XYZ file of C-alpha atoms in Angstrom:
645
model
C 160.908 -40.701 321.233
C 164.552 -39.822 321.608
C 166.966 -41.877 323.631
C 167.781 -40.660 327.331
C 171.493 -38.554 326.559
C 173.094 -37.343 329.773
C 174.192 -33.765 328.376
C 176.278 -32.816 331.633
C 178.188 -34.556 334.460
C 176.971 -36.561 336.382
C 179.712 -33.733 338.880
C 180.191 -34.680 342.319
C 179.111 -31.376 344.321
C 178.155 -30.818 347.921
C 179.098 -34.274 350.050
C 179.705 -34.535 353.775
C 178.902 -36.986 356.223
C 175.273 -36.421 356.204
C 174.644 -36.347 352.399
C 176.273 -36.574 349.109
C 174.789 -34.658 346.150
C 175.180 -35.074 342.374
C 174.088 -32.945 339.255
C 173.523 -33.665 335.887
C 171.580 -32.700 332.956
C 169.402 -34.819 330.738
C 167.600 -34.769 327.684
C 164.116 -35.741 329.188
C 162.180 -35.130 332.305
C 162.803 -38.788 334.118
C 162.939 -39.656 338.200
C 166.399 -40.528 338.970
C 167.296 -42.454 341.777
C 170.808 -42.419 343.086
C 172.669 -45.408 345.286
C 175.677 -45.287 347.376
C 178.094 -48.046 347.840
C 180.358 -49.418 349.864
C 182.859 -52.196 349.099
C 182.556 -55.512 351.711
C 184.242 -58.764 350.573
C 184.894 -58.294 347.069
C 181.308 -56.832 346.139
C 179.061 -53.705 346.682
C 176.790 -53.576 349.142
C 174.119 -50.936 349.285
C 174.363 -47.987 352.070
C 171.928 -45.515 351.267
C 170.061 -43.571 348.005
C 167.900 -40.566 347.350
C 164.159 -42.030 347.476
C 163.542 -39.970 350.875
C 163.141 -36.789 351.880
C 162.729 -34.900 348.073
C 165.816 -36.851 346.968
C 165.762 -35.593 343.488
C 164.501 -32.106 342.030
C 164.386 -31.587 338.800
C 163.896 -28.257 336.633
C 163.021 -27.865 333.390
C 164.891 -25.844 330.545
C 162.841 -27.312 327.639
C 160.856 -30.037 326.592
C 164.334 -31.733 325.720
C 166.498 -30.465 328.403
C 166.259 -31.140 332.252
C 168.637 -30.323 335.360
C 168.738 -32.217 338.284
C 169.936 -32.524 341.657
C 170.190 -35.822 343.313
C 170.772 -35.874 347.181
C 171.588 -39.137 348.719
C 171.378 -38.611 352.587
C 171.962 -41.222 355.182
C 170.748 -40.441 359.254
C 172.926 -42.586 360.496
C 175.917 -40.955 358.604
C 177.827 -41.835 355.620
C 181.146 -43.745 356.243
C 184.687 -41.513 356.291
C 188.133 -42.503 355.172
C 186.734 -45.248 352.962
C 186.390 -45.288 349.218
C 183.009 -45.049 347.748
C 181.123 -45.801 344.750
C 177.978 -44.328 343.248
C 175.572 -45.422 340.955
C 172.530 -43.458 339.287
C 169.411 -45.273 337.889
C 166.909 -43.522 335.522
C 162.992 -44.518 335.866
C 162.469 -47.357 337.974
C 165.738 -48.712 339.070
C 164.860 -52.446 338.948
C 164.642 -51.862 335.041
C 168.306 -51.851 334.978
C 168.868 -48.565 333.033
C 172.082 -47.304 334.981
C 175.479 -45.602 334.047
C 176.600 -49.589 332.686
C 173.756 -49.213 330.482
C 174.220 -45.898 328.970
C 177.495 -47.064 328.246
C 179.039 -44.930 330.532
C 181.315 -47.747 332.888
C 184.159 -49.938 331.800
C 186.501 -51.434 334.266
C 189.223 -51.204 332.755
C 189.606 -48.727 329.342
C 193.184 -48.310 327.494
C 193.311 -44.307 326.790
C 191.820 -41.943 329.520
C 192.138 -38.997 327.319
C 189.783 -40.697 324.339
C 187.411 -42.841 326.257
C 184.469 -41.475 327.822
C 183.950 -44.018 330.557
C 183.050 -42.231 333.562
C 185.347 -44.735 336.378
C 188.549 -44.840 337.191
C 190.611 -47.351 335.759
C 190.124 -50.306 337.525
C 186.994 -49.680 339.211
C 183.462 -50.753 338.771
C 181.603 -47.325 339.096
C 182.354 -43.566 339.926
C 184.071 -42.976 343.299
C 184.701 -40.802 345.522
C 185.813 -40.725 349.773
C 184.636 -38.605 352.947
C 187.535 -37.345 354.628
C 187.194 -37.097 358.908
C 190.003 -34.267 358.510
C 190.199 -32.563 354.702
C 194.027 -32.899 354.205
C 194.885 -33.218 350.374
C 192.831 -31.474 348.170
C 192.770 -29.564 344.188
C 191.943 -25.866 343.367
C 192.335 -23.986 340.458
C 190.636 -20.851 338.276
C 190.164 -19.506 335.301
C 189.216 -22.085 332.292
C 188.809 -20.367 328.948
C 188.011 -22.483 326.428
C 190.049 -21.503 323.640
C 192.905 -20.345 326.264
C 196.654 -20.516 325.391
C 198.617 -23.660 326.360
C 197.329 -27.023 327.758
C 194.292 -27.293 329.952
C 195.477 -28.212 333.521
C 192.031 -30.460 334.584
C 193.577 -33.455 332.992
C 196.425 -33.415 335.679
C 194.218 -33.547 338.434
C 192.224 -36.322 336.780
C 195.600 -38.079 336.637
C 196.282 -37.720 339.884
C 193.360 -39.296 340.620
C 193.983 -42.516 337.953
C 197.463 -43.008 340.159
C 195.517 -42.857 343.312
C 193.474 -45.724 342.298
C 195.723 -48.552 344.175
C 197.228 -45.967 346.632
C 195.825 -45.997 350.590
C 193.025 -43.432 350.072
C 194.388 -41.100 351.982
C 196.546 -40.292 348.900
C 193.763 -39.098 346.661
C 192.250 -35.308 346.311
C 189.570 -35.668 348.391
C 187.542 -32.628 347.309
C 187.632 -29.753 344.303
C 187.537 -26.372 344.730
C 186.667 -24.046 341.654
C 187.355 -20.394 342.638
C 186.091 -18.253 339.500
C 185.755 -18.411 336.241
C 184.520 -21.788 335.430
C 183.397 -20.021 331.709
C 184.505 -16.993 330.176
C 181.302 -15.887 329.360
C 182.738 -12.115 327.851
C 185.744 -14.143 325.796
C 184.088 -16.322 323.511
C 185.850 -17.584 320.387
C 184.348 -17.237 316.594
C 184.495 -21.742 316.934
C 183.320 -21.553 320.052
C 179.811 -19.611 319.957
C 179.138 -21.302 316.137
C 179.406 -24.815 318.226
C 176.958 -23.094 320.764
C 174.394 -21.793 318.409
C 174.594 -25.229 317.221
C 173.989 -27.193 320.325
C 171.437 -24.542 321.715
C 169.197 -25.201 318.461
C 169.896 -28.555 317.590
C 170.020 -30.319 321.200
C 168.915 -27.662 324.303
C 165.585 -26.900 321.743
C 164.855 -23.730 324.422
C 163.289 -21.508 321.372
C 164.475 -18.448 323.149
C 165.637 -16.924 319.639
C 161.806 -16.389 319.575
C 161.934 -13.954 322.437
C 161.003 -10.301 321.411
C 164.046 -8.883 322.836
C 166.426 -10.801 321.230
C 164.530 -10.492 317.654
C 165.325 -6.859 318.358
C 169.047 -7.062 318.402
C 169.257 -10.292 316.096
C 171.882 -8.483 313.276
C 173.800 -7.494 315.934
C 173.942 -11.595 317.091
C 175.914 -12.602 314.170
C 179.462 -13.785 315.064
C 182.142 -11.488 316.010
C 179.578 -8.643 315.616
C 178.702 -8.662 319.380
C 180.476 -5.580 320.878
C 178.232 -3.269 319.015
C 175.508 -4.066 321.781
C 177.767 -2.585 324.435
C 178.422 0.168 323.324
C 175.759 3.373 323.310
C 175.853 6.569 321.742
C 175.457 9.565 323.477
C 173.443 12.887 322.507
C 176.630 14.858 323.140
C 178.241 15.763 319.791
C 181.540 17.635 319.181
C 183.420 19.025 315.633
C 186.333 17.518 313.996
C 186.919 19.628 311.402
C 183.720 19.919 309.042
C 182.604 16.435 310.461
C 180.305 15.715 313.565
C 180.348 13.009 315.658
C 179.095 11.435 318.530
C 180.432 9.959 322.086
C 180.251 6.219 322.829
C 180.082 5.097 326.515
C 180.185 1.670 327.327
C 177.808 -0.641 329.551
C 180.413 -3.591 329.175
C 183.545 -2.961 329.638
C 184.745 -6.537 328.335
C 187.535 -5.642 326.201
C 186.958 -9.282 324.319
C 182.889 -9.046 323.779
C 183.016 -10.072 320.133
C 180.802 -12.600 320.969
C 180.166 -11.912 324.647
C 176.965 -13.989 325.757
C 173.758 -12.584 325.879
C 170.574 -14.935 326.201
C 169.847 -17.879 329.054
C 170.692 -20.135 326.720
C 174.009 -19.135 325.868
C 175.368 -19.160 329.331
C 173.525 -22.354 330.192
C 174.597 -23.959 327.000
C 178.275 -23.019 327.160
C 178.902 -24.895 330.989
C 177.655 -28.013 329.213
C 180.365 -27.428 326.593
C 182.657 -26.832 328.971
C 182.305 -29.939 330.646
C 180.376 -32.762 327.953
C 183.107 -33.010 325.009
C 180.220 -35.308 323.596
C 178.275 -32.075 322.687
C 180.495 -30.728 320.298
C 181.104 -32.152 316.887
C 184.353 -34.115 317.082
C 185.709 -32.371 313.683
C 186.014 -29.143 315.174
C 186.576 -30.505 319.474
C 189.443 -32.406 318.459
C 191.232 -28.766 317.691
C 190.516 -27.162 320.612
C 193.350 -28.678 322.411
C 191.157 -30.435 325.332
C 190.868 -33.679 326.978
C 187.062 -33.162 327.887
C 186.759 -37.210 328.910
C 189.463 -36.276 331.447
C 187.516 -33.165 332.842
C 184.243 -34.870 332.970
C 185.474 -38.155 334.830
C 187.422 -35.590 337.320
C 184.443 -33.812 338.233
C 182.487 -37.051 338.427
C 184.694 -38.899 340.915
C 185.520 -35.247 342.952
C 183.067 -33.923 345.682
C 183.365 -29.985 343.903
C 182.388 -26.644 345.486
C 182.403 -23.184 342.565
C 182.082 -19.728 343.531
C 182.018 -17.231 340.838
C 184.378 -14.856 339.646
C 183.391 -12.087 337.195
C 183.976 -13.701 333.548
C 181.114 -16.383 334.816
C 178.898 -13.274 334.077
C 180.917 -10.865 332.521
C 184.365 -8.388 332.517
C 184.594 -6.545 335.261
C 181.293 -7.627 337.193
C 180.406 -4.776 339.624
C 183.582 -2.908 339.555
C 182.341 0.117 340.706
C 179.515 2.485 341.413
C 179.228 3.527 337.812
C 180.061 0.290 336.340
C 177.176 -1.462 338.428
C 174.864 1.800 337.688
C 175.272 1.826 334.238
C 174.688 -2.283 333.613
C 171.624 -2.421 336.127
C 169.831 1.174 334.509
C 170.537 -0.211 330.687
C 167.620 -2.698 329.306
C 170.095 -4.674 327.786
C 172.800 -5.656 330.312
C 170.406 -5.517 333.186
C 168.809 -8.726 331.417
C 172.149 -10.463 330.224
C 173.549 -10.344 334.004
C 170.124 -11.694 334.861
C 170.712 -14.472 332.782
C 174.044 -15.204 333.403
C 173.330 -15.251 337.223
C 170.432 -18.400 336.324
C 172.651 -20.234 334.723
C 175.138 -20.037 337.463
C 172.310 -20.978 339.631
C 171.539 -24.357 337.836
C 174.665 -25.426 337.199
C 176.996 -24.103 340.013
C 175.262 -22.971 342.836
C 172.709 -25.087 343.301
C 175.230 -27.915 344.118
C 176.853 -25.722 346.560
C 174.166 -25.606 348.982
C 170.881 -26.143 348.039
C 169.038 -25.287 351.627
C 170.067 -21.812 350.470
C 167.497 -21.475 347.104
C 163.607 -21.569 348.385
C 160.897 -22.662 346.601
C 159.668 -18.832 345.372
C 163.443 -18.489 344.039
C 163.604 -22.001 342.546
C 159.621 -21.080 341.113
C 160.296 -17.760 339.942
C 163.588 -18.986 337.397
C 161.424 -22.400 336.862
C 158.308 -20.020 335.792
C 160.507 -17.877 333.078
C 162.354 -20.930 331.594
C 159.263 -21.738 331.009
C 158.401 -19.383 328.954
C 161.668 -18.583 327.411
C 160.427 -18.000 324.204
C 158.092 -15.137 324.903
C 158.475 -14.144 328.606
C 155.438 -11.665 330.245
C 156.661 -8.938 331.676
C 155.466 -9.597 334.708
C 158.088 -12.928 334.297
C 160.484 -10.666 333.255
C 160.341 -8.646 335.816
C 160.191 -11.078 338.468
C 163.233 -12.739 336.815
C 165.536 -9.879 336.916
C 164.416 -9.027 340.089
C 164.783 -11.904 342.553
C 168.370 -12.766 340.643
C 170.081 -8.842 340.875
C 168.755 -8.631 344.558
C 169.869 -12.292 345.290
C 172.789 -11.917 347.923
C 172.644 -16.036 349.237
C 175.779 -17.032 347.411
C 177.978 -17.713 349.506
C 178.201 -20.882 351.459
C 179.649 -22.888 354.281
C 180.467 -26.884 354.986
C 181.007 -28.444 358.375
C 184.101 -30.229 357.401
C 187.237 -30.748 359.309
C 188.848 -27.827 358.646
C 185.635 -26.112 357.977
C 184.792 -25.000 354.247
C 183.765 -20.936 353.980
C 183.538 -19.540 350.728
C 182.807 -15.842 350.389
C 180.419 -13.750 347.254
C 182.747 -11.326 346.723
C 181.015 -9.925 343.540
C 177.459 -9.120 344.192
C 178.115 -7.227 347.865
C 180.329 -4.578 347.245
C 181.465 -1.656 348.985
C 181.640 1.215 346.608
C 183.823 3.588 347.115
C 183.681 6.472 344.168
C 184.826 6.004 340.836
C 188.133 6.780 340.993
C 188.641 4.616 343.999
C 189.367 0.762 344.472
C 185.854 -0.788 345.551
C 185.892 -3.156 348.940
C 184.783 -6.808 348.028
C 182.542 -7.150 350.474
C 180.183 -4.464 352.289
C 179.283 -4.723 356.056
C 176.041 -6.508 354.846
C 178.370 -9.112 353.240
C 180.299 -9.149 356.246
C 176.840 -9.964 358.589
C 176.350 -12.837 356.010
C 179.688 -14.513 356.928
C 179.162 -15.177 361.026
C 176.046 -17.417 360.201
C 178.547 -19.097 358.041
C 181.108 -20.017 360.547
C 178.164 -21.174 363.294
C 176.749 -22.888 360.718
C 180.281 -25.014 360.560
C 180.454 -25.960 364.090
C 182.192 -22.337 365.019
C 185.442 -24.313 364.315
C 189.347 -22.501 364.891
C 190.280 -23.696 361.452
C 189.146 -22.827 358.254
C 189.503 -22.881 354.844
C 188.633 -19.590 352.607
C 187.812 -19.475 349.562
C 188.266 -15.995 347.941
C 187.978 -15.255 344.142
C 190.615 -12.687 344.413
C 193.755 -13.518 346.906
C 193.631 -11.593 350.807
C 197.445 -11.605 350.217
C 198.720 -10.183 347.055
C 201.666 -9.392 345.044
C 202.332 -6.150 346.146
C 204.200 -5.138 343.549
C 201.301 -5.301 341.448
C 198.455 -3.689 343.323
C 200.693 -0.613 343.801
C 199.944 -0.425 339.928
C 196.539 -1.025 339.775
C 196.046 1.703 343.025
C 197.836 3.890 340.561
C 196.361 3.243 337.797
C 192.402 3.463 339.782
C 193.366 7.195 340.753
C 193.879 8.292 337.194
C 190.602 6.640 336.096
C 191.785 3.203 334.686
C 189.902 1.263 337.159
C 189.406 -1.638 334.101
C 192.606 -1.389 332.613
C 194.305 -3.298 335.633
C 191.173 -4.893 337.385
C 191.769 -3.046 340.119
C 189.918 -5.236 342.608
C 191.992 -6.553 345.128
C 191.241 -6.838 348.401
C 193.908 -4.027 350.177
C 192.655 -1.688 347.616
C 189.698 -0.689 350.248
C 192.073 -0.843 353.765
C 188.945 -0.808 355.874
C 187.759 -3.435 354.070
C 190.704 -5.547 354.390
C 190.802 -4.364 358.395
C 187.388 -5.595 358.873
C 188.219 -8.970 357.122
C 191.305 -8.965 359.343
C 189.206 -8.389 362.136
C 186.599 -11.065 361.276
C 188.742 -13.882 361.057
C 190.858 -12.710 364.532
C 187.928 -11.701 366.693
C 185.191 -12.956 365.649
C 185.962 -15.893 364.636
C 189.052 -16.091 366.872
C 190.926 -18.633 364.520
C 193.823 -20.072 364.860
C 194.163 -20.962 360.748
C 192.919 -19.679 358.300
C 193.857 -21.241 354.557
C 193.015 -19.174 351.664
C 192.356 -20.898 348.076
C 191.829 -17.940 345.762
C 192.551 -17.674 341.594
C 191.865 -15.111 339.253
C 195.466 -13.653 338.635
C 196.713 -15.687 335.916
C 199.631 -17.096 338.185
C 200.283 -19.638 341.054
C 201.924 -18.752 344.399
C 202.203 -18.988 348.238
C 202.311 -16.709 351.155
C 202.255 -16.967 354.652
C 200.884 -14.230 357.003
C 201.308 -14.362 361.055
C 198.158 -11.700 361.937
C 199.309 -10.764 365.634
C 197.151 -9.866 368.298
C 197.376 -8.911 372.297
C 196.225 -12.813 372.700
C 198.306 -14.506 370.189
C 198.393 -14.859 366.543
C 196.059 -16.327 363.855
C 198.201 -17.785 360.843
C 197.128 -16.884 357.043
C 198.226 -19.510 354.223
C 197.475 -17.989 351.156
C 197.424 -20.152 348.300
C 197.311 -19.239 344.343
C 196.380 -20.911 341.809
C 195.546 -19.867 338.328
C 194.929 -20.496 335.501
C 193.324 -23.746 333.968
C 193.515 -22.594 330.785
C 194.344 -19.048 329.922
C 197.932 -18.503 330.317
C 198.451 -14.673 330.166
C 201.274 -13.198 327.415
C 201.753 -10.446 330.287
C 203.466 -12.625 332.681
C 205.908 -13.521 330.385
C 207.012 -9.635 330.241
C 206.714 -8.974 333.695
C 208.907 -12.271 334.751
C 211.308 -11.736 332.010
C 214.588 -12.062 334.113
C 213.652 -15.767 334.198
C 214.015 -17.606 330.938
C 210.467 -19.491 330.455
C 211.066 -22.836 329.825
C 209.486 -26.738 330.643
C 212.334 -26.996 333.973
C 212.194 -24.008 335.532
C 208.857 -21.225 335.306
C 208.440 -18.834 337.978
C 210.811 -16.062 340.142
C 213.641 -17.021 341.479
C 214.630 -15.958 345.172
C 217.123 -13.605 344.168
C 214.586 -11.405 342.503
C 211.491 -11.796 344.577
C 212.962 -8.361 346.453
C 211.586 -7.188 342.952
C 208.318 -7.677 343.242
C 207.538 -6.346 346.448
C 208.101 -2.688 347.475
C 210.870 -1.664 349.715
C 209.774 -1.777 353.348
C 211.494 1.048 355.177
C 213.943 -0.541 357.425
C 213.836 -3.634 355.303
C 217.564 -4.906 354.113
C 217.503 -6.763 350.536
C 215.896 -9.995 350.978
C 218.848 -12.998 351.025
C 218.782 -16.610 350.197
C 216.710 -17.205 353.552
C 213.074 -15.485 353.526
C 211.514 -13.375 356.408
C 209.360 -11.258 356.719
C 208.783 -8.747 353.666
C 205.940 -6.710 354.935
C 204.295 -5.683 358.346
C 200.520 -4.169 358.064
C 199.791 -2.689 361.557
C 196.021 -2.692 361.256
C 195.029 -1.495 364.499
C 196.944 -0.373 367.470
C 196.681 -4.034 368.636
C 196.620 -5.886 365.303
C 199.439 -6.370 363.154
C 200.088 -8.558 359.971
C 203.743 -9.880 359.198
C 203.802 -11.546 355.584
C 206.345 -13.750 354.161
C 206.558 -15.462 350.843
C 206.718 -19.263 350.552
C 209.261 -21.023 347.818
C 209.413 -24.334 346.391
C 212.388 -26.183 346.786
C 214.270 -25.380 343.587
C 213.857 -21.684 344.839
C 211.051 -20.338 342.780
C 208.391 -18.079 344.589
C 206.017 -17.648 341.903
C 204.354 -20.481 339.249
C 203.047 -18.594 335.907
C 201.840 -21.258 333.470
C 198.732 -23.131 333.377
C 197.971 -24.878 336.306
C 196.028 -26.688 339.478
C 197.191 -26.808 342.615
C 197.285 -29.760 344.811
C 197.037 -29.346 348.475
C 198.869 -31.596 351.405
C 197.883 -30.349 355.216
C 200.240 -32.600 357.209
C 199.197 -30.981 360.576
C 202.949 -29.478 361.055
C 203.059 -28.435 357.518
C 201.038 -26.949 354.674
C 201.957 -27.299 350.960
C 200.322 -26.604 347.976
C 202.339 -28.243 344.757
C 201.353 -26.483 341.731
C 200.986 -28.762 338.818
C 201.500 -26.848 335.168
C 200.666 -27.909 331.545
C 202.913 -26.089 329.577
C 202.539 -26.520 325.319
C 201.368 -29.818 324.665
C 202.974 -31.320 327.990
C 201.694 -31.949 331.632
C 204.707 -30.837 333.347
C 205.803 -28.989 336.372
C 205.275 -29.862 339.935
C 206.655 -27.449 342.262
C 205.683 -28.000 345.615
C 205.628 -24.493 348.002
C 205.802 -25.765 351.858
C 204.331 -23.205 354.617
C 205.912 -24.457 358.119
């Protein structure tokens, strides 16, 4: 019999006062137990573990392959502003086979980057703290595996490592991953080799076998992928003596070379992502990533994911036609099906878990079963339950309360040729639960794939761009692009929810920046802090065009106040913005609702952060910063801190 292999995490995911919950994957079906600690007088002492109340579910992938979700929960509630430590046992725990024994723990290692010991420096086991107010936390987007420039993880796992002797108030206390967390459309010719690789060699899931994918198997081979994506129409037309056909595409990915297709594929690729132990070193030590870094960040993090559209694919529900054409065509409908499971196991779950029932959990668990030669009846089933699932989104009664919002799978078309709201009034119904759910508090934190508060510079293109039919050229999904939309969002978090602070983590653009918006009401005003940052890995070439007045260099990477009038359009009335920001925009929204928005700047003057990066959050009560940490070339540099007052 094999050895037990961890093949993922163990990640940190949903932890509040009542419970803290950790994932991992493992190479056989095995109860887990897991134990909390907290230091007293120089040792550990036990505080609570997961033996009660269905502590640990497991599904199965394969007979070698098994995900599971360990909740440790405590009645009396689990100490706050106090470091600690976690420990997971596998079979009975008084047989001593723990994270020590799968040679996982060292107290004290010489190279982070190299050695894939899962503590800090220093410290006897994984750690983590419960905050009583969430004040300093990390975000970040967009990690693309073979993505230009330095990965940005390793920075927050850093900051961590130099946290280690600090008061704990000085270390990220949470993560937040705001789309993107694989690219599953943009998949390099190394990368999906590696995969195949892994998928037959270690996941064992057989689903090669299935009947589908025997049908399109030369179409499989690397680099050869697009084909599947692209149909041919009965429509012919003459050029010259020759006749031809029309292609229309059901993907729109303009990178789908080797875009994924099967279960296994998505599934297999997050535990690339995140295990650098899964890849053969030869080719991993080219790929220009410290995995031990990302894997002992996630494990020491309590971290919250919400999807973006490359976790699925390009362009995810972009518009009526777009969503039309993938859902009517065989093909797609299934590959979005699959996509969406393996988000399930190895993002959402952790999220919230009240929010997947048993007939959800039973339906995936009944077609992984038979992966290999699914009924279709199982098929069916499959597809179904995961295109009309709509639970996504999620709350946590922290202190600012944690809301994040779906805004991919509850859309608001709008026509073809017209920007699509993110979230319909269904969506919208799904969010007040939310907020009660969090103690109906007058602070929040929002997390939104795509930002509320934009560069407006740049949406005026894609709005352009939408009305002469290049809806995918720009990604014209933003949330102004459908005003009633953005109104109603408006109105939700004035209103309804009546807040007096609302902070908004979002990603997806490719850049890092700050804004501040004062929405203004009959009754008094509800402050926006919008905060951007993007990407992990996947620096975009386009940024260096577009912010080309600015020489790009290690010191000094972003827009400088003098041109920041640039990048917005001219507000009628508006004089040329000076060394001193104000307001650059009013939105009147209603005849009693207005929104004023300002920019924020770091201190060396630059409004906007373009290079790889996470950003680090610091709520001092008075003040809100985020400081935007960049790996630029082979460097972790950059750290330009944007203060909202």
């Amino acid at each position: 019999m094999d050895e037990l292999n961890i093949l993922a995490g163990p990640i940190l995911r949903r932890t509040e006062q009542s419970r803290a919950c950790i994932w991992l994957v493992t190479n056989k079906e095995i109860d887990i137990t897991g134990i909390l600690y907290q230091e007293s007088n120089n040792s550990l002492l036990e505080i609570a573990n997961s033996r009660a109340n269905n502590g640990h579910q497991q599904i199965q992938v394969s007979d070698s392959c098994f995900v599971h979700l360990i909740q440790i929960t405590s009645l009396e509630g689990l100490p706050t502003d106090t470091r600690l430590f976690y420990d997971i046992y596998f079979g009975e725990p008084d047989k001593g086979i723990n994270l020590n024994a799968l040679g996982l723990i060292k107290t004290h290692y010489d190279n982070p980057s190299d050695d894939g010991y899962l503590n800090l420096n220093g410290l006897p086991l994984p750690s983590f703290y419960i905050p009583t107010t969430l004040k300093r936390y990390l975000h970040g987007s967009c990690f693309k595996l073979h993505g230009d420039g330095q990965e940005s993880f390793s920075k927050g796992e850093q900051l961590l490592q130099d946290s280690v002797d600090s008061p704990i108030s000085k270390r990220p206390a949470c993560l937040f991953l705001t789309g993107d967390q694989i690219y599953a459309d943009d998949v390099s010719n190394t990368t999906i080799k590696q995969l195949t690789q892994f998928i037959s060699n270690t996941l064992k899931t057989n689903e090669g076998q299935a009947p589908w994918l025997a049908d399109i198997k030369p179409q499989l081979a690397v680099g050869e992928r697009v084909s599947l994506f692209r149909k041919r129409s009965h429509a012919r037309f003459r050029k010259g003596e020759r006749i031809g056909y029309r292609y229309t595409k059901t993907f729109t990915s303009g990178a789908a070379d080797n875009h994924l297709v099967s279960f296994s594929e998505f599934f297999g690729l997050h535990l690339l992502c995140w295990n650098p132990t899964n890849w053969d070193d030869s080719v991993y030590s080219n790929i220009g990533i410290s995995g031990h870094r990302i894997r002992r960040l996630l494990a020491n993090t309590p971290t919250y994911m919400m999807f973006d559209d490359h976790d699925i694919t390009d362009d995810w529900n972009i518009n009526q036609a777009w969503q039309s054409t993938v859902q009517q065509d065989n093909l797609t409908r299934k590959v979005v099906s699959n996509g969406l499971a393996a988000y399930f196991l190895c993002q959402g779950w952790g999220n919230n878990p009240e929010a997947f029932d048993s007939a959800f959990i039973s339906t995936v668990q009944d077609y992984l079963h038979n992966l290999s030669a699914p009924t279709p009846l199982q098929n069916e089933s499959f597809e179904t339950t995961l295109w009309n699932f709509h639970q996504w989104h999620f709350s946590v009664p922290t202190s600012p309360a944690i809301i994040a919002l779906d805004t991919r799978t509850n859309r608001r078309h709008r026509g073809n040729n017209k920007v699509s709201g993110l979230i319909n009034n269904a969506g919208f119904a799904a969010i007040q639960p939310l907020w009660i759910e969090a103690n109906k508090p007058s602070e929040i934190i929002l997390v939104s794939p795509s930002p509320v508060l934009g560069q407006e510079f740049l949406e005026w293109i894609q709005q352009l761009m939408t009305k002469v039919g290049k809806i995918s050229s720009v990604d014209a999904e933003f949330w102004r692009g459908d005003k009633p939309t953005f109104n109603q969002l408006m109105h939700t978090l004035n209103n309804t929810f009546k807040l007096k602070r609302c902070i908004i983590l979002s990603g997806d653009v490719h850049h890092s920046y700050a804004f501040k918006g004062r929405l203004k009401h009959s009754a008094g005003e509800t402050i926006l802090q919008q905060f951007t940052c993007s990407a992990l890995r996947n620096r975009s070439p386009a940024w260096d065009i577009i912010y080309s007045q600015k020489k790009l260099d290690t010191a000094n990477y972003g827009v400088p106040r003098s041109s920041m009038q640039g990048f917005h359009l001219k507000q009628k009335g508006k004089k040329k913005l000076g060394d001193e920001f104000g307001v650059i925009r009013t939105l009147p929204l209603t005849s009693n609702l207005k929104l004023d928005i300002e920019p924020i700047t770091s201190d060396t003057g630059l409004a906007v952060i373009t290079h790889n990066s996470i950003g680090e959050i610091h709520d001092k009560g008075a003040t809100i910063s985020q400081t935007t940490h960049g790996a630029l070339s082979t460097l972790l540099t950059g750290k330009y801190t944007m203060t909202s007052n």
